[in-house]
Amino acid sequence: MNQDSLSSLFDLTVVPVLVPLPADRPYSYVVPQGMNVESGSIVRVPLGPRQVAGIVWDGDGGRVDPKKLRAIEQVFDCPPISEPLRRFVDKVAAYTLSPPGMVARMLLRAPAAFDPEPMIDGLVLSGRHPDRMTEARRRVLELASDGLAWTRSGLARAAGTSLTVIDGLKAQGVFDAVEIAPRPIVAAPDPDYGASSLVGEQGQAAEHLVKRVRDGGFSTTLLDGVTGSGKTEVYFEAIAEAVRAGRQVLVLVPEIALTAAFLERFHDRFGAKPAEWHSDLAPKTRERVWRQVAEGRVKVVAGARSALFLPFRDLGLVVVDEEHDPAYKQEDRVFYNARDMAVLRGHISGFPVVLASATPSVESRVNAVQGRYEREVLSGRFAEAALPDIRAIDMRRHPPARGGFLSPMLIQAARRAVERGEQALFFLNRRGYAPLTLCRVCGHRFQCPSCSSWLVEHRFRGQLMCHHCGHAEPRPEACPSCGTLDHLVPCGPGVERIAEEIVSHFPDARTIVLSSDMLGGVKRLRLELDAIANGDADIVIGTQLVAKGHNFPNMTLVGVIDADLGLANGDPRAAERTFQLLSQVTGRAGRTGKKSVGLLQTYQPDHPVMRALVSGDAQAFYEREVGERERGRLPPFGRLAGIIVSAVTRTEAENHARGLRKSAPQAPEIMVLGPAEAPLALIAGRYRFRLLVHGERRADIQGFVREMLTRGPKERGSVRVNVDIDPQSFL
Ligand code: ADP
Ligand code: ZN
């Protein structure tokens, strides 16, 4: 008797359930008599000794020995995961070569949200009168006479009485108990609340986007406009149109946790804030957002990359702001680029995607030029605001004083800004005090015990820290190698050290240092950013945190301490990245019409990146970059995949990587480079080797890598293999 007839004999309904594990396919489960499930239902299933939440997937339940089948325990009272979202999970898994279960895991990140939010206890007037009237009672009854349901505490607060007054009335039957639906996490956005009148190119760009939303269907538009040109205003119109149509909208923003100003602006435009989604949300808030997104009650989410995996019921538009930003790339478990996956999401569901940037990625620009994306350009800043005048300071000719890092020219410019009552920003993309500490006597260098990296001194914290694994140790007085006291020297600057130098030049200025490792976390950072925007600081010293999206009206000088910093790391995108980051950070200056300057401290003033920044000729820079990519067959003219093999011993990692290399199939349009020891050869005690797969543009690089992994040695012992399709990092 075969299995089919067996299951029909017992009349079993078997369904596939995708569980949040590195499983390649859904597992089969029996649907118990009387239970109703459909594709997309979120269910609780037994798995070994555990119980996990999974998603009922599509297709039949597969062929499993009925004796081994286990039953679904529970169907959660939760809207099912929609069909397009299920296809998205499949496609993301196929694209990134990740187990679908691990992609589903990203969707199921808020387990407590699978159950409905509890109803709130409320009170309505019953019509019965109280035994006697007091002033407090009168106020309460007057308020409650609106006939609506009130909460006990809400009513007390509104009437300015104590809870005992309410309870007393309740005890006399003046109120009936009712249940109130849980409050929405954000109010509904009003698409016509506070529209700006758009001018010139803004109007055309907005019209185009609104039409795309109105017509529906998939499209990708690159909204390419300099900082301050009004890109946000423009895509707000597209959002308004989607909201009018009752659809949901996702705006991806890098560092959303820090851009409170964005939420305020959204509020000014729509009369309500969007729901936020990022890793710093309180767990309870996360659950409520997840739930209300699933129910379709939340219309607009502004979130970090993981918001792409929220269970939208009817997503109708995704905007990816600062689409070039490296923060969109996740390099953990499932390696994906949220920008690219957003386009995929739009393609599957058939809605428009907007990619906004002042410095688009080369990939997106090429896609626009070649017609795969549409493009709308905003070429000037809004109103009287002029872009800052960018100049390079040749550090060979204007070197800093001994032991310092600031050229006299930069100090002088800052002095002028501060004297005018304006703000200056010093930008250095390096946290801490000094990136390296060494002993002047024996040359000992402080290295992380589990990574191939130097320990960074953090003087505020009094610690030496590893930026790769988090290892921290107190800074000793004596060299651990030769024992000499007080001969340890910091080498090179981090923001804390620059701050020290600035304070020595500007003892009376109000300075703020901003970097992501500041004590006090996101809350503190938000406050500091507000303080800067309100003019409560004269000088700001910051890492890339300050580069992103903030509007500091009084900032007229941006000084880049080390413009060459990002150029030297052997990354094929080094020039592009440096151009983007420095454009963005200098773009913080001059947002309100005052004359402003960006000064770049560099030892390579003739480098194409510096020239492009100084001349403002982005076009020429992009053409050059595009040309180089084309010659090198690099993305988007070719395809790359990184394979990272790590293990607790170097030999294991290397042997495994070699084994994979040997099992590479033959394909004329694809070649494999390596294995080579990774530039970061050791992270958190794991040795790392890299392979790089390089293919022609149309090559099936995923198919190739999949075959390599299937044929090659299996992960054993401590060996782990990570696949990074379209890698951004080569470390
Ligand atoms: P971007 O997103 O391109 O950096 P923004 O949308 O932030 O540009 O616009 C820069 C500044 O100019 C903001 O303060 C914004 O409110 C203002 N602005 C831009 N366009 C308009 C407009 N049409 N009407 C009123 N204010 C505008
Ligand atoms: Zn480390």
JSON list of C-alpha atoms and ligand atoms in Angstrom, two decimals, residues 196-199 202 225-235 265 321-322 356 358 378 381-383 385 549 551 588 591-592, ligand 1:
[
{"chain": "A", "resi": 196, "resn": "SER", "atom": "CA", "xyz": [4.25, 71.56, -0.13]},
{"chain": "A", "resi": 197, "resn": "SER", "atom": "CA", "xyz": [3.89, 73.30, -3.42]},
{"chain": "A", "resi": 198, "resn": "LEU", "atom": "CA", "xyz": [6.57, 71.72, -5.49]},
{"chain": "A", "resi": 199, "resn": "VAL", "atom": "CA", "xyz": [8.64, 73.79, -7.84]},
{"chain": "A", "resi": 202, "resn": "GLN", "atom": "CA", "xyz": [10.27, 68.70, -8.30]},
{"chain": "A", "resi": 225, "resn": "GLY", "atom": "CA", "xyz": [18.93, 64.78, -6.86]},
{"chain": "A", "resi": 226, "resn": "VAL", "atom": "CA", "xyz": [21.62, 66.64, -4.96]},
{"chain": "A", "resi": 227, "resn": "THR", "atom": "CA", "xyz": [21.36, 66.89, -1.16]},
{"chain": "A", "resi": 228, "resn": "GLY", "atom": "CA", "xyz": [18.66, 69.40, -0.29]},
{"chain": "A", "resi": 229, "resn": "SER", "atom": "CA", "xyz": [16.98, 69.32, -3.70]},
{"chain": "A", "resi": 230, "resn": "GLY", "atom": "CA", "xyz": [13.69, 68.13, -2.28]},
{"chain": "A", "resi": 231, "resn": "LYS", "atom": "CA", "xyz": [13.79, 64.38, -2.97]},
{"chain": "A", "resi": 232, "resn": "THR", "atom": "CA", "xyz": [11.94, 63.75, 0.27]},
{"chain": "A", "resi": 233, "resn": "GLU", "atom": "CA", "xyz": [9.23, 66.25, -0.66]},
{"chain": "A", "resi": 234, "resn": "VAL", "atom": "CA", "xyz": [8.90, 64.57, -4.03]},
{"chain": "A", "resi": 235, "resn": "TYR", "atom": "CA", "xyz": [8.57, 61.02, -2.84]},
{"chain": "A", "resi": 265, "resn": "ARG", "atom": "CA", "xyz": [8.87, 65.91, 8.70]},
{"chain": "A", "resi": 321, "resn": "ASP", "atom": "CA", "xyz": [16.05, 56.55, 0.58]},
{"chain": "A", "resi": 322, "resn": "GLU", "atom": "CA", "xyz": [19.83, 56.92, 0.16]},
{"chain": "A", "resi": 356, "resn": "ALA", "atom": "CA", "xyz": [16.36, 58.05, -3.99]},
{"chain": "A", "resi": 358, "resn": "ALA", "atom": "CA", "xyz": [22.15, 62.31, -4.20]},
{"chain": "A", "resi": 378, "resn": "LEU", "atom": "CA", "xyz": [16.63, 67.23, -9.41]},
{"chain": "A", "resi": 381, "resn": "ARG", "atom": "CA", "xyz": [19.01, 72.74, -4.16]},
{"chain": "A", "resi": 382, "resn": "PHE", "atom": "CA", "xyz": [15.62, 74.03, -3.12]},
{"chain": "A", "resi": 383, "resn": "ALA", "atom": "CA", "xyz": [15.12, 77.79, -2.83]},
{"chain": "A", "resi": 385, "resn": "ALA", "atom": "CA", "xyz": [20.21, 77.20, -0.61]},
{"chain": "A", "resi": 549, "resn": "GLY", "atom": "CA", "xyz": [19.97, 62.59, 6.54]},
{"chain": "A", "resi": 551, "resn": "ASN", "atom": "CA", "xyz": [19.29, 68.82, 8.62]},
{"chain": "A", "resi": 588, "resn": "ARG", "atom": "CA", "xyz": [25.29, 68.76, 5.69]},
{"chain": "A", "resi": 591, "resn": "ARG", "atom": "CA", "xyz": [21.09, 73.83, 3.96]},
{"chain": "A", "resi": 592, "resn": "THR", "atom": "CA", "xyz": [19.51, 77.22, 4.55]},
{"chain": "B", "resi": 1, "resn": "ADP", "atom": "P1", "xyz": [16.62, 66.00, -0.10]},
{"chain": "B", "resi": 1, "resn": "ADP", "atom": "O1", "xyz": [15.72, 64.89, 0.36]},
{"chain": "B", "resi": 1, "resn": "ADP", "atom": "O2", "xyz": [16.85, 65.98, -1.58]},
{"chain": "B", "resi": 1, "resn": "ADP", "atom": "O3", "xyz": [17.91, 66.15, 0.67]},
{"chain": "B", "resi": 1, "resn": "ADP", "atom": "P2", "xyz": [14.67, 67.68, 1.13]},
{"chain": "B", "resi": 1, "resn": "ADP", "atom": "O4", "xyz": [13.41, 67.10, 0.63]},
{"chain": "B", "resi": 1, "resn": "ADP", "atom": "O5", "xyz": [15.15, 67.31, 2.49]},
{"chain": "B", "resi": 1, "resn": "ADP", "atom": "O6", "xyz": [15.85, 67.35, 0.09]},
{"chain": "B", "resi": 1, "resn": "ADP", "atom": "O7", "xyz": [14.60, 69.26, 0.99]},
{"chain": "B", "resi": 1, "resn": "ADP", "atom": "C1", "xyz": [15.58, 70.11, 1.53]},
{"chain": "B", "resi": 1, "resn": "ADP", "atom": "C2", "xyz": [14.92, 71.21, 2.34]},
{"chain": "B", "resi": 1, "resn": "ADP", "atom": "O8", "xyz": [14.17, 72.05, 1.48]},
{"chain": "B", "resi": 1, "resn": "ADP", "atom": "C3", "xyz": [13.96, 70.69, 3.36]},
{"chain": "B", "resi": 1, "resn": "ADP", "atom": "O9", "xyz": [14.04, 71.48, 4.51]},
{"chain": "B", "resi": 1, "resn": "ADP", "atom": "C4", "xyz": [12.61, 70.85, 2.69]},
{"chain": "B", "resi": 1, "resn": "ADP", "atom": "O10", "xyz": [11.57, 70.99, 3.63]},
{"chain": "B", "resi": 1, "resn": "ADP", "atom": "C5", "xyz": [12.80, 72.06, 1.83]},
{"chain": "B", "resi": 1, "resn": "ADP", "atom": "N1", "xyz": [12.00, 71.99, 0.61]},
{"chain": "B", "resi": 1, "resn": "ADP", "atom": "C6", "xyz": [12.32, 71.32, -0.51]},
{"chain": "B", "resi": 1, "resn": "ADP", "atom": "N2", "xyz": [11.38, 71.49, -1.44]},
{"chain": "B", "resi": 1, "resn": "ADP", "atom": "C7", "xyz": [10.43, 72.27, -0.92]},
{"chain": "B", "resi": 1, "resn": "ADP", "atom": "C8", "xyz": [9.20, 72.82, -1.40]},
{"chain": "B", "resi": 1, "resn": "ADP", "atom": "N3", "xyz": [8.74, 72.60, -2.63]},
{"chain": "B", "resi": 1, "resn": "ADP", "atom": "N4", "xyz": [8.50, 73.61, -0.55]},
{"chain": "B", "resi": 1, "resn": "ADP", "atom": "C9", "xyz": [8.93, 73.86, 0.68]},
{"chain": "B", "resi": 1, "resn": "ADP", "atom": "N5", "xyz": [10.08, 73.38, 1.20]},
{"chain": "B", "resi": 1, "resn": "ADP", "atom": "C10", "xyz": [10.84, 72.60, 0.41]}
]
